[in-house]
Structures are given as C-alpha cells and as structure tokens.
Amino acid sequence: QVPADNITVNYWAPDSSCRRVQDRAVLAGVRSKYGLRSEQPYVIGFGGADPRKNTHGIIDAWSRVSAAVRGTYVLVLVGAEEPALTEFRYRVRDRGLEGSCLVYGFADEADMSALLSGATALCYPSLSEGFGLPVLDAFACETAVLAADTTSLPEIAGDAALLVPPDEPAAIAEGLSRLLTDEAVRQSLIDRGRRRLSAFSWTQTAERAAAVFE
C-alpha cells in the first residue's frame, strides 16, 4: 500500500572488472582449471544450496537436452558448497550426466570474466532473484543468456536474454538447445546485451541515490 511515487528502483551495474576476455591463453587456463579440454565448448551456470538458485532444475534440464548437444557441450556449474556440492554431484551421476556436467564450489572471482567469456551461454533460470547481476556480467562478456521469466530477471534482461519458466525443466532444456544450436539467435542476444548495458552504470546508480536524498 505504498504510493508508487514514493518508490525509486535503483538499478545496480556489472562489476567494473567484468569484461570480454579474448586472450586464448587465459581462456585455456580457465578451461583447464575447471576440468575442460582445450577449446571445449561449455555452458556456465551459477548454482548453490539455496533452492531459489534452481540447481536441481538446471541439472534435470540438462538431462533432457539431446545427446548430440550434450556430446558437444559441457555444463559447468559453480557456486555450490558442501553438503550441497556432494548432493548435486550425486544427482549428476544419477541422471547419467557424468562427463557432460561438472559441479564445483565457489569460483575464484578472478576467473569470472574468463569463465563467462569462454562460455557459449549462461544458464540462469533462478526461481527468484532480487536483481541478477550475473546477467549483466554476461552481457559485458558478450555471452548469450538464458534466464528465468520471473521476479526481477525479465526487468533486468529486457529483450537481451532468452526467458523461460524456471520451474519447467523441459522449457529450460528447449531454450538451451535453441541457444546452443542456433548461432544467429546467440549473436542477436549478444548484440542486444551489449546495447542493454547502457542502461546500467554505477554512476547512474550513485546519481539516483543522491537524487532521492536531495
């Protein structure tokens, strides 16, 4: 029951250190660190013990992607800590995904730009997000994004991400398949993401905050 004109939504912005990495040696180093072969195509996802991160749903969706796609790409999930880490690895094994889905704990912040830049797509179908910074980070790294069509994510992503219902593994799988097999769709999203970034900067964040206090 708060009047709308009493509310200011103050958007965040991508990390200033997050940018497209093109150095092949750096990209190869990150691939090696996270158990990927040299030049191995992969999808990056941010998981976690919190159910809203939908890690179970991402793994289940990956099991529904065609064998041909899973034979080409590897799904790399980072951000899960014990005991959830072991639980997710059991789920990967139970779904017959060993070798095509790798689950790790927290990734080094210094690896983020290279991890995102080297990925063919970011898979981010969270059940709930307050903002969704990884979406903007992926835009900055020129990586195509699949995100949930709920809570804050559509507002942040705009038309620059492929949006899917996060509670439907089949829909996530279909979206991933489309992104990974259609280069034109990926490039269109990358171009839109690059343009979308102009709406988000820390200078604008500071100016909006200052304007509220003034």
mmCIF file with all atom_site columns, C-alpha atoms in Angstrom:
data_model
loop_
_atom_site.group_PDB
_atom_site.id
_atom_site.type_symbol
_atom_site.label_atom_id
_atom_site.label_alt_id
_atom_site.label_comp_id
_atom_site.label_asym_id
_atom_site.label_entity_id
_atom_site.label_seq_id
_atom_site.pdbx_PDB_ins_code
_atom_site.Cartn_x
_atom_site.Cartn_y
_atom_site.Cartn_z
_atom_site.occupancy
_atom_site.B_iso_or_equiv
_atom_site.pdbx_formal_charge
_atom_site.auth_seq_id
_atom_site.auth_comp_id
_atom_site.auth_asym_id
_atom_site.auth_atom_id
_atom_site.pdbx_PDB_model_num
ATOM 1   C CA . GLN A 1 1   ? 0.000  0.000   0.000   1.00 0.00 ? 1   GLN A CA 1
ATOM 2   C CA . VAL A 1 2   ? 2.928  2.378   -0.595  1.00 0.00 ? 2   VAL A CA 1
ATOM 3   C CA . PRO A 1 3   ? 2.280  5.042   -3.276  1.00 0.00 ? 3   PRO A CA 1
ATOM 4   C CA . ALA A 1 4   ? 4.325  4.347   -6.404  1.00 0.00 ? 4   ALA A CA 1
ATOM 5   C CA . ASP A 1 5   ? 5.797  7.851   -6.433  1.00 0.00 ? 5   ASP A CA 1
ATOM 6   C CA . ASN A 1 6   ? 7.387  7.126   -3.026  1.00 0.00 ? 6   ASN A CA 1
ATOM 7   C CA . ILE A 1 7   ? 9.474  4.326   -4.532  1.00 0.00 ? 7   ILE A CA 1
ATOM 8   C CA . THR A 1 8   ? 12.677 4.647   -6.542  1.00 0.00 ? 8   THR A CA 1
ATOM 9   C CA . VAL A 1 9   ? 14.098 1.478   -8.076  1.00 0.00 ? 9   VAL A CA 1
ATOM 10  C CA . ASN A 1 10  ? 17.846 1.971   -8.130  1.00 0.00 ? 10  ASN A CA 1
ATOM 11  C CA . TYR A 1 11  ? 19.437 -0.486  -10.524 1.00 0.00 ? 11  TYR A CA 1
ATOM 12  C CA . TRP A 1 12  ? 22.905 -1.863  -9.953  1.00 0.00 ? 12  TRP A CA 1
ATOM 13  C CA . ALA A 1 13  ? 25.503 -2.350  -12.682 1.00 0.00 ? 13  ALA A CA 1
ATOM 14  C CA . PRO A 1 14  ? 28.006 -5.008  -13.746 1.00 0.00 ? 14  PRO A CA 1
ATOM 15  C CA . ASP A 1 15  ? 31.281 -5.341  -11.894 1.00 0.00 ? 15  ASP A CA 1
ATOM 16  C CA . SER A 1 16  ? 33.700 -2.790  -13.349 1.00 0.00 ? 16  SER A CA 1
ATOM 17  C CA . SER A 1 17  ? 36.336 -5.523  -13.734 1.00 0.00 ? 17  SER A CA 1
ATOM 18  C CA . CYS A 1 18  ? 33.979 -7.763  -15.715 1.00 0.00 ? 18  CYS A CA 1
ATOM 19  C CA . ARG A 1 19  ? 34.752 -7.519  -19.415 1.00 0.00 ? 19  ARG A CA 1
ATOM 20  C CA . ARG A 1 20  ? 35.185 -9.647  -22.514 1.00 0.00 ? 20  ARG A CA 1
ATOM 21  C CA . VAL A 1 21  ? 38.331 -11.815 -22.358 1.00 0.00 ? 21  VAL A CA 1
ATOM 22  C CA . GLN A 1 22  ? 39.839 -12.763 -25.715 1.00 0.00 ? 22  GLN A CA 1
ATOM 23  C CA . ASP A 1 23  ? 43.318 -13.880 -24.653 1.00 0.00 ? 23  ASP A CA 1
ATOM 24  C CA . ARG A 1 24  ? 43.411 -17.528 -25.739 1.00 0.00 ? 24  ARG A CA 1
ATOM 25  C CA . ALA A 1 25  ? 45.984 -18.428 -23.092 1.00 0.00 ? 25  ALA A CA 1
ATOM 26  C CA . VAL A 1 26  ? 43.788 -17.025 -20.302 1.00 0.00 ? 26  VAL A CA 1
ATOM 27  C CA . LEU A 1 27  ? 40.713 -18.801 -21.656 1.00 0.00 ? 27  LEU A CA 1
ATOM 28  C CA . ALA A 1 28  ? 42.644 -22.072 -21.972 1.00 0.00 ? 28  ALA A CA 1
ATOM 29  C CA . GLY A 1 29  ? 43.905 -21.708 -18.398 1.00 0.00 ? 29  GLY A CA 1
ATOM 30  C CA . VAL A 1 30  ? 40.373 -21.357 -17.053 1.00 0.00 ? 30  VAL A CA 1
ATOM 31  C CA . ARG A 1 31  ? 39.170 -24.325 -19.110 1.00 0.00 ? 31  ARG A CA 1
ATOM 32  C CA . SER A 1 32  ? 41.970 -26.452 -17.681 1.00 0.00 ? 32  SER A CA 1
ATOM 33  C CA . LYS A 1 33  ? 41.276 -25.284 -14.124 1.00 0.00 ? 33  LYS A CA 1
ATOM 34  C CA . TYR A 1 34  ? 37.626 -26.325 -14.399 1.00 0.00 ? 34  TYR A CA 1
ATOM 35  C CA . GLY A 1 35  ? 38.266 -29.710 -15.983 1.00 0.00 ? 35  GLY A CA 1
ATOM 36  C CA . LEU A 1 36  ? 37.535 -28.810 -19.597 1.00 0.00 ? 36  LEU A CA 1
ATOM 37  C CA . ARG A 1 37  ? 39.554 -29.827 -22.630 1.00 0.00 ? 37  ARG A CA 1
ATOM 38  C CA . SER A 1 38  ? 41.259 -27.162 -24.692 1.00 0.00 ? 38  SER A CA 1
ATOM 39  C CA . GLU A 1 39  ? 38.665 -25.402 -26.887 1.00 0.00 ? 39  GLU A CA 1
ATOM 40  C CA . GLN A 1 40  ? 35.886 -27.412 -25.182 1.00 0.00 ? 40  GLN A CA 1
ATOM 41  C CA . PRO A 1 41  ? 32.540 -25.619 -25.721 1.00 0.00 ? 41  PRO A CA 1
ATOM 42  C CA . TYR A 1 42  ? 30.598 -25.209 -22.485 1.00 0.00 ? 42  TYR A CA 1
ATOM 43  C CA . VAL A 1 43  ? 27.617 -23.629 -20.777 1.00 0.00 ? 43  VAL A CA 1
ATOM 44  C CA . ILE A 1 44  ? 28.215 -21.818 -17.472 1.00 0.00 ? 44  ILE A CA 1
ATOM 45  C CA . GLY A 1 45  ? 25.687 -21.795 -14.658 1.00 0.00 ? 45  GLY A CA 1
ATOM 46  C CA . PHE A 1 46  ? 25.678 -20.363 -11.132 1.00 0.00 ? 46  PHE A CA 1
ATOM 47  C CA . GLY A 1 47  ? 24.262 -22.852 -8.663  1.00 0.00 ? 47  GLY A CA 1
ATOM 48  C CA . GLY A 1 48  ? 24.065 -23.035 -4.899  1.00 0.00 ? 48  GLY A CA 1
ATOM 49  C CA . ALA A 1 49  ? 22.445 -24.721 -1.930  1.00 0.00 ? 49  ALA A CA 1
ATOM 50  C CA . ASP A 1 50  ? 19.674 -22.103 -1.826  1.00 0.00 ? 50  ASP A CA 1
ATOM 51  C CA . PRO A 1 51  ? 16.646 -23.687 -3.595  1.00 0.00 ? 51  PRO A CA 1
ATOM 52  C CA . ARG A 1 52  ? 15.924 -20.430 -5.405  1.00 0.00 ? 52  ARG A CA 1
ATOM 53  C CA . LYS A 1 53  ? 19.102 -20.948 -7.452  1.00 0.00 ? 53  LYS A CA 1
ATOM 54  C CA . ASN A 1 54  ? 17.306 -23.904 -9.049  1.00 0.00 ? 54  ASN A CA 1
ATOM 55  C CA . THR A 1 55  ? 20.408 -26.085 -9.332  1.00 0.00 ? 55  THR A CA 1
ATOM 56  C CA . HIS A 1 56  ? 18.291 -29.243 -9.284  1.00 0.00 ? 56  HIS A CA 1
ATOM 57  C CA . GLY A 1 57  ? 16.219 -27.833 -12.126 1.00 0.00 ? 57  GLY A CA 1
ATOM 58  C CA . ILE A 1 58  ? 19.291 -26.952 -14.187 1.00 0.00 ? 58  ILE A CA 1
ATOM 59  C CA . ILE A 1 59  ? 20.710 -30.470 -13.827 1.00 0.00 ? 59  ILE A CA 1
ATOM 60  C CA . ASP A 1 60  ? 17.352 -32.039 -14.667 1.00 0.00 ? 60  ASP A CA 1
ATOM 61  C CA . ALA A 1 61  ? 17.017 -29.763 -17.697 1.00 0.00 ? 61  ALA A CA 1
ATOM 62  C CA . TRP A 1 62  ? 20.487 -30.724 -18.918 1.00 0.00 ? 62  TRP A CA 1
ATOM 63  C CA . SER A 1 63  ? 19.483 -34.386 -18.768 1.00 0.00 ? 63  SER A CA 1
ATOM 64  C CA . ARG A 1 64  ? 16.639 -33.561 -21.204 1.00 0.00 ? 64  ARG A CA 1
ATOM 65  C CA . VAL A 1 65  ? 18.895 -31.854 -23.761 1.00 0.00 ? 65  VAL A CA 1
ATOM 66  C CA . SER A 1 66  ? 19.620 -34.089 -26.737 1.00 0.00 ? 66  SER A CA 1
ATOM 67  C CA . ALA A 1 67  ? 22.560 -36.471 -26.584 1.00 0.00 ? 67  ALA A CA 1
ATOM 68  C CA . ALA A 1 68  ? 24.011 -34.712 -29.624 1.00 0.00 ? 68  ALA A CA 1
ATOM 69  C CA . VAL A 1 69  ? 24.140 -31.375 -27.798 1.00 0.00 ? 69  VAL A CA 1
ATOM 70  C CA . ARG A 1 70  ? 25.492 -32.957 -24.615 1.00 0.00 ? 70  ARG A CA 1
ATOM 71  C CA . GLY A 1 71  ? 28.095 -34.698 -26.732 1.00 0.00 ? 71  GLY A CA 1
ATOM 72  C CA . THR A 1 72  ? 29.372 -31.318 -27.880 1.00 0.00 ? 72  THR A CA 1
ATOM 73  C CA . TYR A 1 73  ? 28.889 -29.096 -24.833 1.00 0.00 ? 73  TYR A CA 1
ATOM 74  C CA . VAL A 1 74  ? 29.666 -29.468 -21.147 1.00 0.00 ? 74  VAL A CA 1
ATOM 75  C CA . LEU A 1 75  ? 27.559 -27.808 -18.443 1.00 0.00 ? 75  LEU A CA 1
ATOM 76  C CA . VAL A 1 76  ? 29.760 -26.217 -15.770 1.00 0.00 ? 76  VAL A CA 1
ATOM 77  C CA . LEU A 1 77  ? 28.019 -25.251 -12.520 1.00 0.00 ? 77  LEU A CA 1
ATOM 78  C CA . VAL A 1 78  ? 29.864 -23.190 -9.921  1.00 0.00 ? 78  VAL A CA 1
ATOM 79  C CA . GLY A 1 79  ? 28.847 -21.826 -6.538  1.00 0.00 ? 79  GLY A CA 1
ATOM 80  C CA . ALA A 1 80  ? 27.742 -24.898 -4.567  1.00 0.00 ? 80  ALA A CA 1
ATOM 81  C CA . GLU A 1 81  ? 29.379 -25.667 -1.222  1.00 0.00 ? 81  GLU A CA 1
ATOM 82  C CA . GLU A 1 82  ? 29.169 -28.770 0.944   1.00 0.00 ? 82  GLU A CA 1
ATOM 83  C CA . PRO A 1 83  ? 26.960 -30.586 1.714   1.00 0.00 ? 83  PRO A CA 1
ATOM 84  C CA . ALA A 1 84  ? 25.019 -29.391 -1.346  1.00 0.00 ? 84  ALA A CA 1
ATOM 85  C CA . LEU A 1 85  ? 28.055 -29.906 -3.589  1.00 0.00 ? 85  LEU A CA 1
ATOM 86  C CA . THR A 1 86  ? 28.092 -33.661 -2.970  1.00 0.00 ? 86  THR A CA 1
ATOM 87  C CA . GLU A 1 87  ? 24.302 -33.839 -3.309  1.00 0.00 ? 87  GLU A CA 1
ATOM 88  C CA . PHE A 1 88  ? 24.422 -32.154 -6.722  1.00 0.00 ? 88  PHE A CA 1
ATOM 89  C CA . ARG A 1 89  ? 27.232 -34.451 -7.880  1.00 0.00 ? 89  ARG A CA 1
ATOM 90  C CA . TYR A 1 90  ? 25.125 -37.481 -6.883  1.00 0.00 ? 90  TYR A CA 1
ATOM 91  C CA . ARG A 1 91  ? 22.251 -36.037 -8.893  1.00 0.00 ? 91  ARG A CA 1
ATOM 92  C CA . VAL A 1 92  ? 24.552 -35.635 -11.903 1.00 0.00 ? 92  VAL A CA 1
ATOM 93  C CA . ARG A 1 93  ? 25.601 -39.286 -11.562 1.00 0.00 ? 93  ARG A CA 1
ATOM 94  C CA . ASP A 1 94  ? 22.019 -40.491 -11.086 1.00 0.00 ? 94  ASP A CA 1
ATOM 95  C CA . ARG A 1 95  ? 20.952 -38.661 -14.258 1.00 0.00 ? 95  ARG A CA 1
ATOM 96  C CA . GLY A 1 96  ? 23.773 -40.281 -16.232 1.00 0.00 ? 96  GLY A CA 1
ATOM 97  C CA . LEU A 1 97  ? 25.478 -36.933 -16.815 1.00 0.00 ? 97  LEU A CA 1
ATOM 98  C CA . GLU A 1 98  ? 28.992 -37.697 -15.626 1.00 0.00 ? 98  GLU A CA 1
ATOM 99  C CA . GLY A 1 99  ? 31.402 -36.167 -18.109 1.00 0.00 ? 99  GLY A CA 1
ATOM 100 C CA . SER A 1 100 ? 28.851 -33.723 -19.522 1.00 0.00 ? 100 SER A CA 1
ATOM 101 C CA . CYS A 1 101 ? 28.049 -31.837 -16.285 1.00 0.00 ? 101 CYS A CA 1
ATOM 102 C CA . LEU A 1 102 ? 30.740 -30.598 -13.892 1.00 0.00 ? 102 LEU A CA 1
ATOM 103 C CA . VAL A 1 103 ? 29.807 -29.174 -10.488 1.00 0.00 ? 103 VAL A CA 1
ATOM 104 C CA . TYR A 1 104 ? 32.206 -27.026 -8.446  1.00 0.00 ? 104 TYR A CA 1
ATOM 105 C CA . GLY A 1 105 ? 32.213 -24.898 -5.327  1.00 0.00 ? 105 GLY A CA 1
ATOM 106 C CA . PHE A 1 106 ? 32.688 -21.156 -5.317  1.00 0.00 ? 106 PHE A CA 1
ATOM 107 C CA . ALA A 1 107 ? 34.710 -19.990 -8.309  1.00 0.00 ? 107 ALA A CA 1
ATOM 108 C CA . ASP A 1 108 ? 37.537 -17.525 -7.832  1.00 0.00 ? 108 ASP A CA 1
ATOM 109 C CA . GLU A 1 109 ? 36.286 -14.004 -8.564  1.00 0.00 ? 109 GLU A CA 1
ATOM 110 C CA . ALA A 1 110 ? 39.370 -13.523 -10.732 1.00 0.00 ? 110 ALA A CA 1
ATOM 111 C CA . ASP A 1 111 ? 38.096 -16.301 -13.016 1.00 0.00 ? 111 ASP A CA 1
ATOM 112 C CA . MET A 1 112 ? 34.649 -14.822 -13.607 1.00 0.00 ? 112 MET A CA 1
ATOM 113 C CA . SER A 1 113 ? 35.327 -12.758 -16.731 1.00 0.00 ? 113 SER A CA 1
ATOM 114 C CA . ALA A 1 114 ? 37.175 -15.595 -18.435 1.00 0.00 ? 114 ALA A CA 1
ATOM 115 C CA . LEU A 1 115 ? 34.584 -18.203 -17.386 1.00 0.00 ? 115 LEU A CA 1
ATOM 116 C CA . LEU A 1 116 ? 31.766 -16.102 -18.816 1.00 0.00 ? 116 LEU A CA 1
ATOM 117 C CA . SER A 1 117 ? 33.686 -15.022 -21.923 1.00 0.00 ? 117 SER A CA 1
ATOM 118 C CA . GLY A 1 118 ? 34.673 -18.574 -22.792 1.00 0.00 ? 118 GLY A CA 1
ATOM 119 C CA . ALA A 1 119 ? 31.147 -19.931 -22.390 1.00 0.00 ? 119 ALA A CA 1
ATOM 120 C CA . THR A 1 120 ? 28.736 -20.291 -25.286 1.00 0.00 ? 120 THR A CA 1
ATOM 121 C CA . ALA A 1 121 ? 25.878 -19.359 -22.966 1.00 0.00 ? 121 ALA A CA 1
ATOM 122 C CA . LEU A 1 122 ? 24.977 -18.513 -19.374 1.00 0.00 ? 122 LEU A CA 1
ATOM 123 C CA . CYS A 1 123 ? 22.187 -20.683 -17.922 1.00 0.00 ? 123 CYS A CA 1
ATOM 124 C CA . TYR A 1 124 ? 20.499 -18.646 -15.163 1.00 0.00 ? 124 TYR A CA 1
ATOM 125 C CA . PRO A 1 125 ? 16.932 -19.894 -14.568 1.00 0.00 ? 125 PRO A CA 1
ATOM 126 C CA . SER A 1 126 ? 16.662 -18.860 -10.911 1.00 0.00 ? 126 SER A CA 1
ATOM 127 C CA . LEU A 1 127 ? 13.311 -19.262 -9.225  1.00 0.00 ? 127 LEU A CA 1
ATOM 128 C CA . SER A 1 128 ? 13.768 -15.868 -7.565  1.00 0.00 ? 128 SER A CA 1
ATOM 129 C CA . GLU A 1 129 ? 16.314 -13.042 -7.788  1.00 0.00 ? 129 GLU A CA 1
ATOM 130 C CA . GLY A 1 130 ? 16.455 -9.619  -6.200  1.00 0.00 ? 130 GLY A CA 1
ATOM 131 C CA . PHE A 1 131 ? 18.441 -8.306  -9.148  1.00 0.00 ? 131 PHE A CA 1
ATOM 132 C CA . GLY A 1 132 ? 20.513 -10.828 -11.118 1.00 0.00 ? 132 GLY A CA 1
ATOM 133 C CA . LEU A 1 133 ? 23.987 -9.347  -11.535 1.00 0.00 ? 133 LEU A CA 1
ATOM 134 C CA . PRO A 1 134 ? 25.355 -12.368 -13.478 1.00 0.00 ? 134 PRO A CA 1
ATOM 135 C CA . VAL A 1 135 ? 23.026 -11.429 -16.342 1.00 0.00 ? 135 VAL A CA 1
ATOM 136 C CA . LEU A 1 136 ? 24.714 -8.038  -16.721 1.00 0.00 ? 136 LEU A CA 1
ATOM 137 C CA . ASP A 1 137 ? 28.140 -9.622  -16.255 1.00 0.00 ? 137 ASP A CA 1
ATOM 138 C CA . ALA A 1 138 ? 27.358 -11.982 -19.142 1.00 0.00 ? 138 ALA A CA 1
ATOM 139 C CA . PHE A 1 139 ? 26.263 -9.041  -21.284 1.00 0.00 ? 139 PHE A CA 1
ATOM 140 C CA . ALA A 1 140 ? 29.601 -7.358  -20.514 1.00 0.00 ? 140 ALA A CA 1
ATOM 141 C CA . CYS A 1 141 ? 31.448 -10.535 -21.527 1.00 0.00 ? 141 CYS A CA 1
ATOM 142 C CA . GLU A 1 142 ? 29.385 -10.835 -24.731 1.00 0.00 ? 142 GLU A CA 1
ATOM 143 C CA . THR A 1 143 ? 27.877 -14.181 -23.762 1.00 0.00 ? 143 THR A CA 1
ATOM 144 C CA . ALA A 1 144 ? 24.352 -15.234 -24.703 1.00 0.00 ? 144 ALA A CA 1
ATOM 145 C CA . VAL A 1 145 ? 21.982 -15.553 -21.738 1.00 0.00 ? 145 VAL A CA 1
ATOM 146 C CA . LEU A 1 146 ? 19.136 -17.879 -20.853 1.00 0.00 ? 146 LEU A CA 1
ATOM 147 C CA . ALA A 1 147 ? 17.280 -16.622 -17.772 1.00 0.00 ? 147 ALA A CA 1
ATOM 148 C CA . ALA A 1 148 ? 14.055 -17.138 -15.864 1.00 0.00 ? 148 ALA A CA 1
ATOM 149 C CA . ASP A 1 149 ? 10.926 -15.256 -16.851 1.00 0.00 ? 149 ASP A CA 1
ATOM 150 C CA . THR A 1 150 ? 10.100 -14.471 -13.204 1.00 0.00 ? 150 THR A CA 1
ATOM 151 C CA . THR A 1 151 ? 10.805 -11.894 -10.469 1.00 0.00 ? 151 THR A CA 1
ATOM 152 C CA . SER A 1 152 ? 13.461 -9.298  -11.357 1.00 0.00 ? 152 SER A CA 1
ATOM 153 C CA . LEU A 1 153 ? 15.144 -11.092 -14.258 1.00 0.00 ? 153 LEU A CA 1
ATOM 154 C CA . PRO A 1 154 ? 12.856 -10.014 -17.134 1.00 0.00 ? 154 PRO A CA 1
ATOM 155 C CA . GLU A 1 155 ? 13.127 -6.396  -15.984 1.00 0.00 ? 155 GLU A CA 1
ATOM 156 C CA . ILE A 1 156 ? 16.930 -6.547  -15.967 1.00 0.00 ? 156 ILE A CA 1
ATOM 157 C CA . ALA A 1 157 ? 17.416 -8.641  -19.100 1.00 0.00 ? 157 ALA A CA 1
ATOM 158 C CA . GLY A 1 158 ? 14.814 -6.922  -21.253 1.00 0.00 ? 158 GLY A CA 1
ATOM 159 C CA . ASP A 1 159 ? 14.876 -8.387  -24.764 1.00 0.00 ? 159 ASP A CA 1
ATOM 160 C CA . ALA A 1 160 ? 18.540 -9.373  -24.457 1.00 0.00 ? 160 ALA A CA 1
ATOM 161 C CA . ALA A 1 161 ? 18.015 -12.844 -22.949 1.00 0.00 ? 161 ALA A CA 1
ATOM 162 C CA . LEU A 1 162 ? 16.038 -15.939 -23.816 1.00 0.00 ? 162 LEU A CA 1
ATOM 163 C CA . LEU A 1 163 ? 13.483 -16.145 -20.991 1.00 0.00 ? 163 LEU A CA 1
ATOM 164 C CA . VAL A 1 164 ? 11.967 -19.455 -19.859 1.00 0.00 ? 164 VAL A CA 1
ATOM 165 C CA . PRO A 1 165 ? 9.755  -20.694 -16.986 1.00 0.00 ? 165 PRO A CA 1
ATOM 166 C CA . PRO A 1 166 ? 12.280 -21.757 -14.327 1.00 0.00 ? 166 PRO A CA 1
ATOM 167 C CA . ASP A 1 167 ? 10.020 -24.422 -12.823 1.00 0.00 ? 167 ASP A CA 1
ATOM 168 C CA . GLU A 1 168 ? 9.802  -26.335 -16.117 1.00 0.00 ? 168 GLU A CA 1
ATOM 169 C CA . PRO A 1 169 ? 12.972 -28.364 -16.859 1.00 0.00 ? 169 PRO A CA 1
ATOM 170 C CA . ALA A 1 170 ? 11.637 -29.181 -20.320 1.00 0.00 ? 170 ALA A CA 1
ATOM 171 C CA . ALA A 1 171 ? 11.354 -25.463 -21.138 1.00 0.00 ? 171 ALA A CA 1
ATOM 172 C CA . ILE A 1 172 ? 14.878 -24.815 -19.861 1.00 0.00 ? 172 ILE A CA 1
ATOM 173 C CA . ALA A 1 173 ? 16.148 -27.717 -21.973 1.00 0.00 ? 173 ALA A CA 1
ATOM 174 C CA . GLU A 1 174 ? 14.358 -26.412 -25.052 1.00 0.00 ? 174 GLU A CA 1
ATOM 175 C CA . GLY A 1 175 ? 15.799 -22.934 -24.516 1.00 0.00 ? 175 GLY A CA 1
ATOM 176 C CA . LEU A 1 176 ? 19.321 -24.271 -24.072 1.00 0.00 ? 176 LEU A CA 1
ATOM 177 C CA . SER A 1 177 ? 19.003 -26.411 -27.181 1.00 0.00 ? 177 SER A CA 1
ATOM 178 C CA . ARG A 1 178 ? 17.903 -23.384 -29.169 1.00 0.00 ? 178 ARG A CA 1
ATOM 179 C CA . LEU A 1 179 ? 20.778 -21.241 -27.908 1.00 0.00 ? 179 LEU A CA 1
ATOM 180 C CA . LEU A 1 180 ? 23.394 -23.913 -28.473 1.00 0.00 ? 180 LEU A CA 1
ATOM 181 C CA . THR A 1 181 ? 22.305 -24.899 -31.975 1.00 0.00 ? 181 THR A CA 1
ATOM 182 C CA . ASP A 1 182 ? 21.333 -21.517 -33.466 1.00 0.00 ? 182 ASP A CA 1
ATOM 183 C CA . GLU A 1 183 ? 24.250 -19.137 -33.847 1.00 0.00 ? 183 GLU A CA 1
ATOM 184 C CA . ALA A 1 184 ? 22.015 -16.389 -35.243 1.00 0.00 ? 184 ALA A CA 1
ATOM 185 C CA . VAL A 1 185 ? 19.903 -16.395 -32.078 1.00 0.00 ? 185 VAL A CA 1
ATOM 186 C CA . ARG A 1 186 ? 23.013 -16.265 -29.901 1.00 0.00 ? 186 ARG A CA 1
ATOM 187 C CA . GLN A 1 187 ? 24.514 -13.394 -31.852 1.00 0.00 ? 187 GLN A CA 1
ATOM 188 C CA . SER A 1 188 ? 21.261 -11.447 -31.747 1.00 0.00 ? 188 SER A CA 1
ATOM 189 C CA . LEU A 1 189 ? 21.126 -11.786 -27.947 1.00 0.00 ? 189 LEU A CA 1
ATOM 190 C CA . ILE A 1 190 ? 24.792 -10.808 -27.609 1.00 0.00 ? 190 ILE A CA 1
ATOM 191 C CA . ASP A 1 191 ? 24.193 -7.660  -29.683 1.00 0.00 ? 191 ASP A CA 1
ATOM 192 C CA . ARG A 1 192 ? 21.117 -6.764  -27.633 1.00 0.00 ? 192 ARG A CA 1
ATOM 193 C CA . GLY A 1 193 ? 23.003 -7.415  -24.395 1.00 0.00 ? 193 GLY A CA 1
ATOM 194 C CA . ARG A 1 194 ? 25.752 -5.057  -25.446 1.00 0.00 ? 194 ARG A CA 1
ATOM 195 C CA . ARG A 1 195 ? 23.163 -2.327  -26.064 1.00 0.00 ? 195 ARG A CA 1
ATOM 196 C CA . ARG A 1 196 ? 21.255 -3.176  -22.895 1.00 0.00 ? 196 ARG A CA 1
ATOM 197 C CA . LEU A 1 197 ? 24.315 -2.432  -20.753 1.00 0.00 ? 197 LEU A CA 1
ATOM 198 C CA . SER A 1 198 ? 23.989 1.289   -21.472 1.00 0.00 ? 198 SER A CA 1
ATOM 199 C CA . ALA A 1 199 ? 21.020 1.348   -19.066 1.00 0.00 ? 199 ALA A CA 1
ATOM 200 C CA . PHE A 1 200 ? 23.168 0.191   -16.155 1.00 0.00 ? 200 PHE A CA 1
ATOM 201 C CA . SER A 1 201 ? 26.164 2.030   -14.723 1.00 0.00 ? 201 SER A CA 1
ATOM 202 C CA . TRP A 1 202 ? 27.399 2.703   -11.196 1.00 0.00 ? 202 TRP A CA 1
ATOM 203 C CA . THR A 1 203 ? 27.459 6.422   -11.997 1.00 0.00 ? 203 THR A CA 1
ATOM 204 C CA . GLN A 1 204 ? 23.721 6.276   -12.704 1.00 0.00 ? 204 GLN A CA 1
ATOM 205 C CA . THR A 1 205 ? 23.230 4.254   -9.507  1.00 0.00 ? 205 THR A CA 1
ATOM 206 C CA . ALA A 1 206 ? 25.004 6.898   -7.444  1.00 0.00 ? 206 ALA A CA 1
ATOM 207 C CA . GLU A 1 207 ? 23.147 9.757   -9.135  1.00 0.00 ? 207 GLU A CA 1
ATOM 208 C CA . ARG A 1 208 ? 19.750 8.152   -8.461  1.00 0.00 ? 208 ARG A CA 1
ATOM 209 C CA . ALA A 1 209 ? 20.634 7.595   -4.810  1.00 0.00 ? 209 ALA A CA 1
ATOM 210 C CA . ALA A 1 210 ? 21.835 11.193  -4.455  1.00 0.00 ? 210 ALA A CA 1
ATOM 211 C CA . ALA A 1 211 ? 18.664 12.499  -6.109  1.00 0.00 ? 211 ALA A CA 1
ATOM 212 C CA . VAL A 1 212 ? 16.495 10.646  -3.572  1.00 0.00 ? 212 VAL A CA 1
ATOM 213 C CA . PHE A 1 213 ? 18.379 12.196  -0.647  1.00 0.00 ? 213 PHE A CA 1
ATOM 214 C CA . GLU A 1 214 ? 18.262 15.644  -2.227  1.00 0.00 ? 214 GLU A CA 1
#
